[in-house]
mmCIF file of C-alpha atoms in Angstrom:
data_model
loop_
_atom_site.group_PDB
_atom_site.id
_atom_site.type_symbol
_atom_site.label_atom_id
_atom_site.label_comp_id
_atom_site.label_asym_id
_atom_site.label_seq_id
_atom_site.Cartn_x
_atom_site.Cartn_y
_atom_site.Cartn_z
ATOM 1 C CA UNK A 158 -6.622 4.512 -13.906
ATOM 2 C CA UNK A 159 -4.073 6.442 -12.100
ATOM 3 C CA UNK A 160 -4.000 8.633 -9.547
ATOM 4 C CA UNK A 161 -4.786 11.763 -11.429
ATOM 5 C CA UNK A 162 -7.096 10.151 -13.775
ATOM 6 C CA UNK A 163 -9.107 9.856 -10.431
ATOM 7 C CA UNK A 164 -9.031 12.882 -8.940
ATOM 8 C CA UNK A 165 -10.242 14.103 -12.279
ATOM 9 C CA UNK A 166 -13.073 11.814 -12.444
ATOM 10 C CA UNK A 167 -14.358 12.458 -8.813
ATOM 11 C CA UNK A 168 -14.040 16.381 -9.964
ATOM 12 C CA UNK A 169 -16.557 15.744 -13.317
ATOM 13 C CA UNK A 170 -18.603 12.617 -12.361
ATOM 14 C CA UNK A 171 -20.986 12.648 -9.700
ATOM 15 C CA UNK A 172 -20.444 9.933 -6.918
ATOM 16 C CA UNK A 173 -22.472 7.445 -6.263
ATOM 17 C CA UNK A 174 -25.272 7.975 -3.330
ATOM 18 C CA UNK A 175 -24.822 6.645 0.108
ATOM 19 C CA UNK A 176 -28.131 4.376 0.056
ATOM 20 C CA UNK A 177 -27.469 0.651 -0.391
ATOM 21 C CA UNK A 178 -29.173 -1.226 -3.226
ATOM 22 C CA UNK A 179 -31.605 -3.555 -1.894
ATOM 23 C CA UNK A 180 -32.037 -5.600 -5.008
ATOM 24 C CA UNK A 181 -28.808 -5.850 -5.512
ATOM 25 C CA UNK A 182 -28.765 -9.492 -4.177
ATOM 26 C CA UNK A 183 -25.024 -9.379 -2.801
ATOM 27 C CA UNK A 184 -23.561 -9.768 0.329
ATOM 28 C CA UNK A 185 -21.597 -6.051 1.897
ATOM 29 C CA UNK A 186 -20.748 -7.718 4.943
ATOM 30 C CA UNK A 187 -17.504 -7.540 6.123
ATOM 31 C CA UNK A 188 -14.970 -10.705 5.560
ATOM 32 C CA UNK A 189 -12.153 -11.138 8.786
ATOM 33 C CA UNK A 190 -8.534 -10.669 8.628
ATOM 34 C CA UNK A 191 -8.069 -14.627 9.587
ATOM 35 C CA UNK A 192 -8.986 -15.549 5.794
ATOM 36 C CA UNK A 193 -5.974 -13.699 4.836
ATOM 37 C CA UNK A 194 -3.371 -13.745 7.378
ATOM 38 C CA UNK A 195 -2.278 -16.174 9.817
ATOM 39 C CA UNK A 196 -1.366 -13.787 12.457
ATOM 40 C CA UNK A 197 -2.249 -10.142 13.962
ATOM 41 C CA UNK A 198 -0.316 -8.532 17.178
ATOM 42 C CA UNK A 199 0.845 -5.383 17.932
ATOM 43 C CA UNK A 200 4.135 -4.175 17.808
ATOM 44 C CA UNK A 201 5.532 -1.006 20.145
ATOM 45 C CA UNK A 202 8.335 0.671 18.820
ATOM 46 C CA UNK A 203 8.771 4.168 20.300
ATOM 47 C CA UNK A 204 5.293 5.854 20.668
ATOM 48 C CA UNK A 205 3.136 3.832 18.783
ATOM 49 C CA UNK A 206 1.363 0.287 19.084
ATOM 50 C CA UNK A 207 1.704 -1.496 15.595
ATOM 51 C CA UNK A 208 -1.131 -3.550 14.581
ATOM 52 C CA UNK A 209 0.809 -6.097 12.090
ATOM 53 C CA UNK A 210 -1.138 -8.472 10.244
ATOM 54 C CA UNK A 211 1.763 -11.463 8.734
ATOM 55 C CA UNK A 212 2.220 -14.778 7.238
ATOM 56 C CA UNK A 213 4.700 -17.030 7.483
ATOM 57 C CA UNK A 214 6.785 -15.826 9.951
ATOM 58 C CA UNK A 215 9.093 -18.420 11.046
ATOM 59 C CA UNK A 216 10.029 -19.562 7.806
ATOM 60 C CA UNK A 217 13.379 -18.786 6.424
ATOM 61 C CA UNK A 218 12.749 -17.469 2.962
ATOM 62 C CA UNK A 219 12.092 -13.888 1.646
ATOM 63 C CA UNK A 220 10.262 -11.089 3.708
ATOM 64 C CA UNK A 221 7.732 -9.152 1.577
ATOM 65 C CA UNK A 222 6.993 -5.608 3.836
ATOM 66 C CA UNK A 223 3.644 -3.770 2.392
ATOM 67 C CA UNK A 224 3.623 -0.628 3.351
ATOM 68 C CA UNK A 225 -0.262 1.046 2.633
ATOM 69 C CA UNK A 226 -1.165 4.446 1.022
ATOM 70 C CA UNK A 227 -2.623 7.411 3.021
ATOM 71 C CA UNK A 228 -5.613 6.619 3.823
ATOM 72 C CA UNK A 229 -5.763 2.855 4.057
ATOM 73 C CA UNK A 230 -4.319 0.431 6.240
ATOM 74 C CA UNK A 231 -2.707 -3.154 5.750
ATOM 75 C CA UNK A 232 -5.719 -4.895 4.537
ATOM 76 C CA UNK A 233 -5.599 -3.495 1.258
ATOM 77 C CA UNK A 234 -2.867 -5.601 0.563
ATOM 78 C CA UNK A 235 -5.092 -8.594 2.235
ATOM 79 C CA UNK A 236 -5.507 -10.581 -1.028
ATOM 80 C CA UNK A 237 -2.381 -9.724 -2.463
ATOM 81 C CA UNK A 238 -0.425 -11.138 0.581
ATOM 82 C CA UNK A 239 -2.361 -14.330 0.537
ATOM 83 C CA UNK A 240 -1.528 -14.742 -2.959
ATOM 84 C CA UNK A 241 2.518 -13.720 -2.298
ATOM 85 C CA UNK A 242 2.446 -16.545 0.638
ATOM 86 C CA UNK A 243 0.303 -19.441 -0.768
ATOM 87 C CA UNK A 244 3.068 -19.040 -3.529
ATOM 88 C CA UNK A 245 5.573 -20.732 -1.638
ATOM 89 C CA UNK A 246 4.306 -21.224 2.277
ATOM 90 C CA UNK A 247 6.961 -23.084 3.603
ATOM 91 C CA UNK A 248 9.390 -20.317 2.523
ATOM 92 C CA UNK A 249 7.934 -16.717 2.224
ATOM 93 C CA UNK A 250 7.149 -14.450 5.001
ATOM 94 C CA UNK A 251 4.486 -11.509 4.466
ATOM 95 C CA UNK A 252 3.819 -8.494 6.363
ATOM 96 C CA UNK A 253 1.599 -5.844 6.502
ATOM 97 C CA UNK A 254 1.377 -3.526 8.989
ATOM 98 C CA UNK A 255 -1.051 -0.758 9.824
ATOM 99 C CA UNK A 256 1.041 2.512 10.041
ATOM 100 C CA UNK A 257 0.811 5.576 11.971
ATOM 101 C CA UNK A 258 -2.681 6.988 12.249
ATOM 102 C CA UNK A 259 -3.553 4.391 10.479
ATOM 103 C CA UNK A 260 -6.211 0.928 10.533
ATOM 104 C CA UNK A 261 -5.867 -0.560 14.162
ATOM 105 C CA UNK A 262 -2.767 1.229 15.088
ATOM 106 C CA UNK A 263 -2.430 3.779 18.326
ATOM 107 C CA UNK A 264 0.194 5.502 20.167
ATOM 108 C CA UNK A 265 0.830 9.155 20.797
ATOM 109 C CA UNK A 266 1.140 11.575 18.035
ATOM 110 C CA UNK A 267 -1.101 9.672 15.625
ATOM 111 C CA UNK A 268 -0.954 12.820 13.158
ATOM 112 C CA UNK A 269 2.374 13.440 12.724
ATOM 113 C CA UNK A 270 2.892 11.539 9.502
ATOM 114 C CA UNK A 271 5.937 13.701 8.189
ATOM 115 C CA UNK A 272 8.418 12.010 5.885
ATOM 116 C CA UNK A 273 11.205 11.126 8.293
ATOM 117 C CA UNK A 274 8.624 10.168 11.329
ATOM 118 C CA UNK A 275 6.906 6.994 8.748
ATOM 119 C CA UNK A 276 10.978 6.467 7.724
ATOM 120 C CA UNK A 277 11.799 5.824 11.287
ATOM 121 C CA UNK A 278 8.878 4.232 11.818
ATOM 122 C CA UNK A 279 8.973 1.323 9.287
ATOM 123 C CA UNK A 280 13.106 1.326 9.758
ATOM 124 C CA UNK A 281 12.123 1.114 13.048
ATOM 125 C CA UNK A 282 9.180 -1.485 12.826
ATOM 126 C CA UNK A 283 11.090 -3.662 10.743
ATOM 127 C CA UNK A 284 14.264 -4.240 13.298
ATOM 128 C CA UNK A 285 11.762 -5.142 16.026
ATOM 129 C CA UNK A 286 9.954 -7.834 13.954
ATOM 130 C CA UNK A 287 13.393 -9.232 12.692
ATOM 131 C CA UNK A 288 16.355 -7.985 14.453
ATOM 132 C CA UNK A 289 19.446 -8.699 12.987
ATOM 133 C CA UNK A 290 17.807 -9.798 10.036
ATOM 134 C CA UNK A 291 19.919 -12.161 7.344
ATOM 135 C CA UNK A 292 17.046 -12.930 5.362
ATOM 136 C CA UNK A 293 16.616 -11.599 1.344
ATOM 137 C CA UNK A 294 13.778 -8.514 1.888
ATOM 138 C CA UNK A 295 11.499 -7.079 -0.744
ATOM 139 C CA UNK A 296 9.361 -3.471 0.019
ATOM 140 C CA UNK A 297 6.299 -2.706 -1.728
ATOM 141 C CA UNK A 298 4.506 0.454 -1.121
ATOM 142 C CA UNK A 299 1.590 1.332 -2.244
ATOM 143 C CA UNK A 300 1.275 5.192 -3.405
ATOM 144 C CA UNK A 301 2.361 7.517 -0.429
ATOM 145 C CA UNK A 302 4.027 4.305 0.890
ATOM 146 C CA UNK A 303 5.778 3.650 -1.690
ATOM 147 C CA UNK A 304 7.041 7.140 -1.013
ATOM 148 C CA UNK A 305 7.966 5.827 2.385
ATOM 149 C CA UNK A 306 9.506 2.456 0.673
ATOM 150 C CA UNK A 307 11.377 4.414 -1.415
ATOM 151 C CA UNK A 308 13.017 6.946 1.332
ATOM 152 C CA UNK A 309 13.790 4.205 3.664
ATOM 153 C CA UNK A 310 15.438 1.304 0.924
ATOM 154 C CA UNK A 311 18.011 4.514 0.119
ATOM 155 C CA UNK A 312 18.869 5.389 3.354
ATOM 156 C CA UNK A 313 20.415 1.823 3.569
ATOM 157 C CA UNK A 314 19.134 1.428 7.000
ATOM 158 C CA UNK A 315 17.112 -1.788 6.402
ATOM 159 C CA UNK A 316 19.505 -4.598 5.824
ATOM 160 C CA UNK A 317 19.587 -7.271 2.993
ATOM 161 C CA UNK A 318 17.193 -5.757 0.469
ATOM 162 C CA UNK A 319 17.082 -7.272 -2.897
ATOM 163 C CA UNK A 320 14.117 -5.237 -4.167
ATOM 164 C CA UNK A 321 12.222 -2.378 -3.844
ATOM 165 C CA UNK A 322 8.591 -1.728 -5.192
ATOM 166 C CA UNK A 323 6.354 1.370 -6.048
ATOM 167 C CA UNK A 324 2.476 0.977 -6.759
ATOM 168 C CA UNK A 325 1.159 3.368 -8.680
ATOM 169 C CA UNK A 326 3.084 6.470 -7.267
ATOM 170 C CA UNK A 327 4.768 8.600 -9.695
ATOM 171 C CA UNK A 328 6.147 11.690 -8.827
ATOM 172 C CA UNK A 329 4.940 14.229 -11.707
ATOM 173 C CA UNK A 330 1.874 13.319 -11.368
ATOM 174 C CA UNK A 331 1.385 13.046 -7.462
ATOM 175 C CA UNK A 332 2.595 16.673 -7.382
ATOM 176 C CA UNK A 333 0.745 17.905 -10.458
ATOM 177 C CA UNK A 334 -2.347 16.172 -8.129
ATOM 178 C CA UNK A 335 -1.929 18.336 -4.771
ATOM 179 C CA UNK A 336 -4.093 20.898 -5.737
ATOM 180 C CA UNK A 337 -6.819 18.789 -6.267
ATOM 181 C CA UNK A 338 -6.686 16.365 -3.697
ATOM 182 C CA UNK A 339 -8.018 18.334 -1.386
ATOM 183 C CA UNK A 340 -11.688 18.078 -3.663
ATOM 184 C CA UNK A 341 -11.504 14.915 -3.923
ATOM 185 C CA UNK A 342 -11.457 13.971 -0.289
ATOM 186 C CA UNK A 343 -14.316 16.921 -0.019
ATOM 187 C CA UNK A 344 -16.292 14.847 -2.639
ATOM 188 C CA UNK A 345 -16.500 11.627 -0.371
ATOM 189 C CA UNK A 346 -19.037 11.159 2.091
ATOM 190 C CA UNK A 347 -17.730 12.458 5.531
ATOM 191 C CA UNK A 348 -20.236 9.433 7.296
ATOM 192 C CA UNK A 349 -21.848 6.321 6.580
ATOM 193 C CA UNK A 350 -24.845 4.460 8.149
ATOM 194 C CA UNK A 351 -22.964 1.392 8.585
ATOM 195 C CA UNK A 352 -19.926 -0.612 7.586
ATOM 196 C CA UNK A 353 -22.269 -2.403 4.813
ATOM 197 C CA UNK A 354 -23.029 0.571 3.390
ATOM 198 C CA UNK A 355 -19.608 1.977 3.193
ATOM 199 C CA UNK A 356 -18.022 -1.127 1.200
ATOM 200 C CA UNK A 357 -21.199 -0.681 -1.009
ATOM 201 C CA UNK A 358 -20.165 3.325 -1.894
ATOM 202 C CA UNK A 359 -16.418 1.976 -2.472
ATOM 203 C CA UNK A 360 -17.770 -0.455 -5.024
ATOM 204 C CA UNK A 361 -20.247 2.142 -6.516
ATOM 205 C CA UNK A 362 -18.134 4.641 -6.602
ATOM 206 C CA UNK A 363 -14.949 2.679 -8.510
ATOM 207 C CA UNK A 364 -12.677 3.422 -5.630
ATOM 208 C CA UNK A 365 -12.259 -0.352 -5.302
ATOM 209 C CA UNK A 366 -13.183 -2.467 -7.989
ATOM 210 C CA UNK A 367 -12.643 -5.969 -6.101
ATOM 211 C CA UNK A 368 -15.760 -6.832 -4.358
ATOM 212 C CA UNK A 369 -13.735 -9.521 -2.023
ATOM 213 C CA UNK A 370 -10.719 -6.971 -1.328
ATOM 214 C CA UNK A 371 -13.584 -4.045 -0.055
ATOM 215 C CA UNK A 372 -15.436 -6.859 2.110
ATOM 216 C CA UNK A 373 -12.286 -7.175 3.740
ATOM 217 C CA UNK A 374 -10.457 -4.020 3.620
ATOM 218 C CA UNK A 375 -13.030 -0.998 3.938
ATOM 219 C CA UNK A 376 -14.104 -1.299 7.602
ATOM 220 C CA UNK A 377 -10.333 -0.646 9.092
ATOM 221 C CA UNK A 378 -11.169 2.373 7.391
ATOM 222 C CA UNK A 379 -13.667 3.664 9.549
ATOM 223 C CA UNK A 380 -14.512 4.254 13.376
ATOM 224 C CA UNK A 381 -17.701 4.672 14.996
ATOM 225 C CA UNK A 382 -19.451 8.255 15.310
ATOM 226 C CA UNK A 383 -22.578 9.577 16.752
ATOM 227 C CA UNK A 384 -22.877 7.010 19.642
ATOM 228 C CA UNK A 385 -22.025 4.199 17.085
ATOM 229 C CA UNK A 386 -24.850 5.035 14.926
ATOM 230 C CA UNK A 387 -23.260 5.765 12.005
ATOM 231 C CA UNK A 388 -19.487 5.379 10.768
ATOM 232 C CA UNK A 389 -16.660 8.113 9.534
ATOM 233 C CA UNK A 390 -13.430 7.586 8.210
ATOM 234 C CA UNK A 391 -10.464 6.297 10.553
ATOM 235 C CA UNK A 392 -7.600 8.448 9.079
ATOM 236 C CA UNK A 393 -8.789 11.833 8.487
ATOM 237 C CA UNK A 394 -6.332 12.951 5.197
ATOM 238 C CA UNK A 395 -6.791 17.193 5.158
ATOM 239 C CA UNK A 396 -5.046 17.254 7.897
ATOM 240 C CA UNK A 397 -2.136 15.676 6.065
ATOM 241 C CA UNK A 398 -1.677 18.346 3.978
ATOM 242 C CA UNK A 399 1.262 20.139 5.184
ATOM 243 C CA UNK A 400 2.941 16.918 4.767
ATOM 244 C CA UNK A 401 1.555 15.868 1.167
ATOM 245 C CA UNK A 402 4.748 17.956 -0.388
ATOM 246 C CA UNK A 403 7.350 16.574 1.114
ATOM 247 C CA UNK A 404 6.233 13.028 0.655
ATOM 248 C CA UNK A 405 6.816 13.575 -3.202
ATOM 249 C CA UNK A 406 9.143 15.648 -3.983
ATOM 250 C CA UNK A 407 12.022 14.039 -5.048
ATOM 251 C CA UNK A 408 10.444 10.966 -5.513
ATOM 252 C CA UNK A 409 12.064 9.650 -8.918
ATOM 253 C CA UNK A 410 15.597 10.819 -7.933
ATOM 254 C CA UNK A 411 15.278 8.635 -4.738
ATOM 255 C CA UNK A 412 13.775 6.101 -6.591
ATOM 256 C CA UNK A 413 16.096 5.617 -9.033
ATOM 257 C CA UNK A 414 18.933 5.593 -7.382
ATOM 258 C CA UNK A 415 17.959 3.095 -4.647
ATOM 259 C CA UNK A 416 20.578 0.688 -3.924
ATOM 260 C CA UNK A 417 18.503 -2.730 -5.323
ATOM 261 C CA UNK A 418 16.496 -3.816 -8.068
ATOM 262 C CA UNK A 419 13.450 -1.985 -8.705
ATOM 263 C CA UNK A 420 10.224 -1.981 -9.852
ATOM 264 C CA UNK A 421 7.579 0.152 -10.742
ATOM 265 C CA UNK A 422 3.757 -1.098 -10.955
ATOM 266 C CA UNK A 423 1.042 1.165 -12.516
ATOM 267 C CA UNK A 424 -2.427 1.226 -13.474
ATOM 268 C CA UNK A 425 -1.813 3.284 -16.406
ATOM 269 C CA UNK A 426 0.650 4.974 -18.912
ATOM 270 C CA UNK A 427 1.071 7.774 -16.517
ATOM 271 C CA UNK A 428 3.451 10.356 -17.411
ATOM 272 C CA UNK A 429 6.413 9.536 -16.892
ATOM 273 C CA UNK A 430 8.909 12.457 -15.594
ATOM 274 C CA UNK A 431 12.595 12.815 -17.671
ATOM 275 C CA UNK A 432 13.959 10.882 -14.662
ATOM 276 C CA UNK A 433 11.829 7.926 -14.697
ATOM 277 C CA UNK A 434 11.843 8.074 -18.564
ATOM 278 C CA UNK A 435 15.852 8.167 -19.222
ATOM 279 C CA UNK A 436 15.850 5.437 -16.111
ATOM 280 C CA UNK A 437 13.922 3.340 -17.946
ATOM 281 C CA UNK A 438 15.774 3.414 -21.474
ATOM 282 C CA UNK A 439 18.361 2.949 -19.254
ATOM 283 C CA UNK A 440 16.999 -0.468 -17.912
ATOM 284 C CA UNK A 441 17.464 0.983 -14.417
ATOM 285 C CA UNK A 442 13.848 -0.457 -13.306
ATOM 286 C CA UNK A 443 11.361 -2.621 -14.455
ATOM 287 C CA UNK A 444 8.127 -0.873 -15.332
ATOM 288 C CA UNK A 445 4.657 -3.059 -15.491
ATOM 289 C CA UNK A 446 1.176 -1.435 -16.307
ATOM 290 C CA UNK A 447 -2.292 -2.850 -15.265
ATOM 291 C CA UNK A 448 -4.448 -0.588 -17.543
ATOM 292 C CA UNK A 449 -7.805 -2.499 -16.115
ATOM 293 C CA UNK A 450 -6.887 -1.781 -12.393
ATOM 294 C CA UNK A 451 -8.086 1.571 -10.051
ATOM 295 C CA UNK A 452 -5.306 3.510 -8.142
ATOM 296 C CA UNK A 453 -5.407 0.319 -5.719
ATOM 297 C CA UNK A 454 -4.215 -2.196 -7.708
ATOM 298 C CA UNK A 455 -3.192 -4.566 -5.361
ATOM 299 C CA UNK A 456 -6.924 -4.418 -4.121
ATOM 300 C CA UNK A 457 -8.401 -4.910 -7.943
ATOM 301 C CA UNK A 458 -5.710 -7.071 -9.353
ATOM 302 C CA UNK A 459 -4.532 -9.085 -6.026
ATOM 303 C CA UNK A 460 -3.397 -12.374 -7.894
ATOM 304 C CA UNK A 461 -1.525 -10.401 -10.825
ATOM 305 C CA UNK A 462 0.308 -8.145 -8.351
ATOM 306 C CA UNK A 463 1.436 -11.115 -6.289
ATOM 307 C CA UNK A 464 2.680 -12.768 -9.092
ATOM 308 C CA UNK A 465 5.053 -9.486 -10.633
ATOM 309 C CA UNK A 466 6.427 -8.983 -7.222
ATOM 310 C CA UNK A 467 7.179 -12.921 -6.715
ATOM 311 C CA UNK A 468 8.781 -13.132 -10.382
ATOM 312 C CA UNK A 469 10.635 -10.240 -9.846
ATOM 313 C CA UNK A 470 11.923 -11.245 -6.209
ATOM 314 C CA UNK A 471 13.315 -14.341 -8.221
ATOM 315 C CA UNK A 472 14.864 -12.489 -11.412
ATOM 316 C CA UNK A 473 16.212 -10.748 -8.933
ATOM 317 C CA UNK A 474 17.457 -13.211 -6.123
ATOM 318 C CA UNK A 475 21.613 -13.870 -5.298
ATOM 319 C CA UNK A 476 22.392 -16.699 -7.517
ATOM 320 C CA UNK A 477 23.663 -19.818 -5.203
ATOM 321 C CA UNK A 478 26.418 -20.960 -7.922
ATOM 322 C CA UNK A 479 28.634 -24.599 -6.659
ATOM 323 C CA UNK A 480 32.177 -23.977 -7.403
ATOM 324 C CA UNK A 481 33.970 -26.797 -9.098
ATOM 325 C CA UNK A 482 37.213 -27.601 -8.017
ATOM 326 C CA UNK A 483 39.403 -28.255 -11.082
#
C-alpha cells in the first residue's frame, strides 16, 4: 500500500484505540539499537549533533547511507541494515543516521527541514564520516528522504556513487497527497500512555506491519510529556508544511536524470507520472514492487529490501576486468 492508498484509508477507516490488549499475550516492549547496529555516536557538522547508528565501518567495501522519511528516524531501517551487513560483514559498511529534527538528533534550528538545509546536511554528514571517500556508495531514502537522496546524488557533491535508491516516493502521487496529509497526521493520536502502548497502536493501526521493526523503531519516535507520564511524538510534521512542496516537486526529473544507476522500490503499482513511465520503457531505472508491504517497506519487508538493494549494488558494481597482454 502506497502512500496515498494510506492517507485514504486513515480518511475512511477508523483507527485503532489507544488501549493495549491485555490478552493479547505479546511482548510491546521496546528491543535496543545494539541488536541491530554495532555502533551509535554523534556526529557535529555545522549546527546539529548527528546521532548515527552504523555497521561495519572500517571495512573497505561499499557504504549503504539510509536516509529516513519525515517523521521517523534511522531505526526504521534497523532490520534492513542488519540484513544489508550480515550479507557480507567483512566488506559492507551501513549507516543510518537520525536527521534534522529527527530520532536522537539536536542542534539549533531543529525545524528548518527545507530542501537545500537536509541536502547540505547529508552532503555534509557524509564528508565528516568519510572524508575523502574512495569507496563505491549506494543512497537509499526512504519517502521524503529519498527526496533528499535524490537532490543530493544529482548535485554530484557526494563522491563515488554507483547507485541511488527511492522507497516508495513517487512524485504524482506525493503531490496529489498534500492536501490530505495534513488529516492524516490529525487522525493519529497526539499522546500515548507509554512507549508499549504506542508500538501496540502502530501495529493496530497497519502503520507498521513488522512486529520486530516497531519494537525497535517506534520509541525514537516519541519524547516524554506531562512530567513523563505519558509520551507524544518526537518530530512534530504540521509544522513541515511549508516545506512539504518543495520536497516533491520535481522529483522524477531529478530522479531520472541522476548521474548512477537507479532504482525505484514500491509497495504498490502506484501511478506512475509520464516521466517515470517513458524512463522506465526506456530502461533508465529498475522498478521493484512489494504489493504485501505498508508505506515502510523496509520496516515490513526488512530481509527482501536488503536483498534488492545488495543485488542491485552488484549488477551495478565497476567490473575489475585483468588485461591480457598479447
Amino acid at each position: 500500500m502506497d502512500l496515498r492508498q494510506t492517507i485514504f484509508k486513515a480518511q475512511h477507516i477508523k483507527l485503532p484505540p489507544l488501549e493495549q490488549s491485555e490478552t493479547d499475550g505479546k511482548d510491546w516492549s521496546p528491543l535496543p539499537w545494539s541488536l541491530y547496529f554495532e555502533t551509535q555516536r554523534t556526529v557535529s557538522v555545522s549546527d546539529t549533533n548527528f546521532n548515527v547508528y552504523a555497521s561495519g565501518t572500517d571495512n573497505s567495501g561499499p557504504i549503504f547511507v539510509l536516509h529516513h522519511g519525515a517523521g521517523h528516524s534511522g531505526l526504521t531501517f534497523g532490520l534492513t541494515s542488519k540484513h544489508i551487513y550480515n550479507s557480507d560483514p567483512q566488506s559492507y559498511t551501513v549507516v543510518a543516521p537520525d536527521f534534522r529534527g529527527h530520532g536522537a538528533t539536536t542542534g539549533n534550528n531543529q525545524n528548518e527541514l527545507s530542501l537545500d538545509c537536509m541536502v547540505d546536511d547529508l552532503v555534509g554528514l557524509f564528508d565528516a564520516l568519510f572524508p575523502n571517500n574512495r569507496r563505491d556508495v549506494v543512497v537509499v531514502g526512504h519517502s521524503m528522504g529519498g527526496a533528499i537522496a535524490a537532490h543530493a546524488v544529482s548535485s554530484k557533491r557526494i563522491q563515488n556513487v554507483r547507485g541511488l535508491v527511492l522507497i516508495d516516493i513517487v512524485e504524482g502521487s506525493a503531490m496529489d497527497s498534500l492536501p490530505s496529509i495534513p488529516m492524516f497526521i490529525n487522525a493519529r493520536p497526539q499522546t500515548f500512555d507509554s512507549i508499549e502502548s504506542a508500538i501496540c497502536w502502530h501495529i493496530e493501526s497497519n502503520s507498521i506491519q513488522n512486529y520486530e521493526s516497531a519494537r525497535l523503531s517506534v520509541p525514537s519516535l516519541l519524547v516524554p510529556v506531562n512530567d513523563g507520564k505519558q509520551m507524544t511524538w518526537r518530530t512534530q510534521l504540521l509544522p513541515t508544511e511549508r516545506y512539504w512542496k518543495e520536497w516533491y516537486l520535481g522529483l522524477s526529473k531529478t530522479f531520472v536524470s541522476a548521474p548512477t544507476a537507479k532504482l525505484l522500490v514500491l509497495a504498490g503499482t502506484d501511478r506512475l507520472d509520464k516521466e517515470l513511465l517513458i524512463a522506465q520503457m526506456q530502461g533508465k531505472f529498475q522498478l521493484e514492487v512489494l504489493p504485501l508491504a505498508g508505506h515502510t517497506v523496509q520496516e515490513d519487508l526488512p530481509d527482501r529490501v536488503g536483498d534488492i538493494v545488495v543485488l542491485f549494488w552488484k549488477r551495478n558494481r565497476p567490473l575489475n576486468i585483468p588485461v591480457t597482454r598479447l
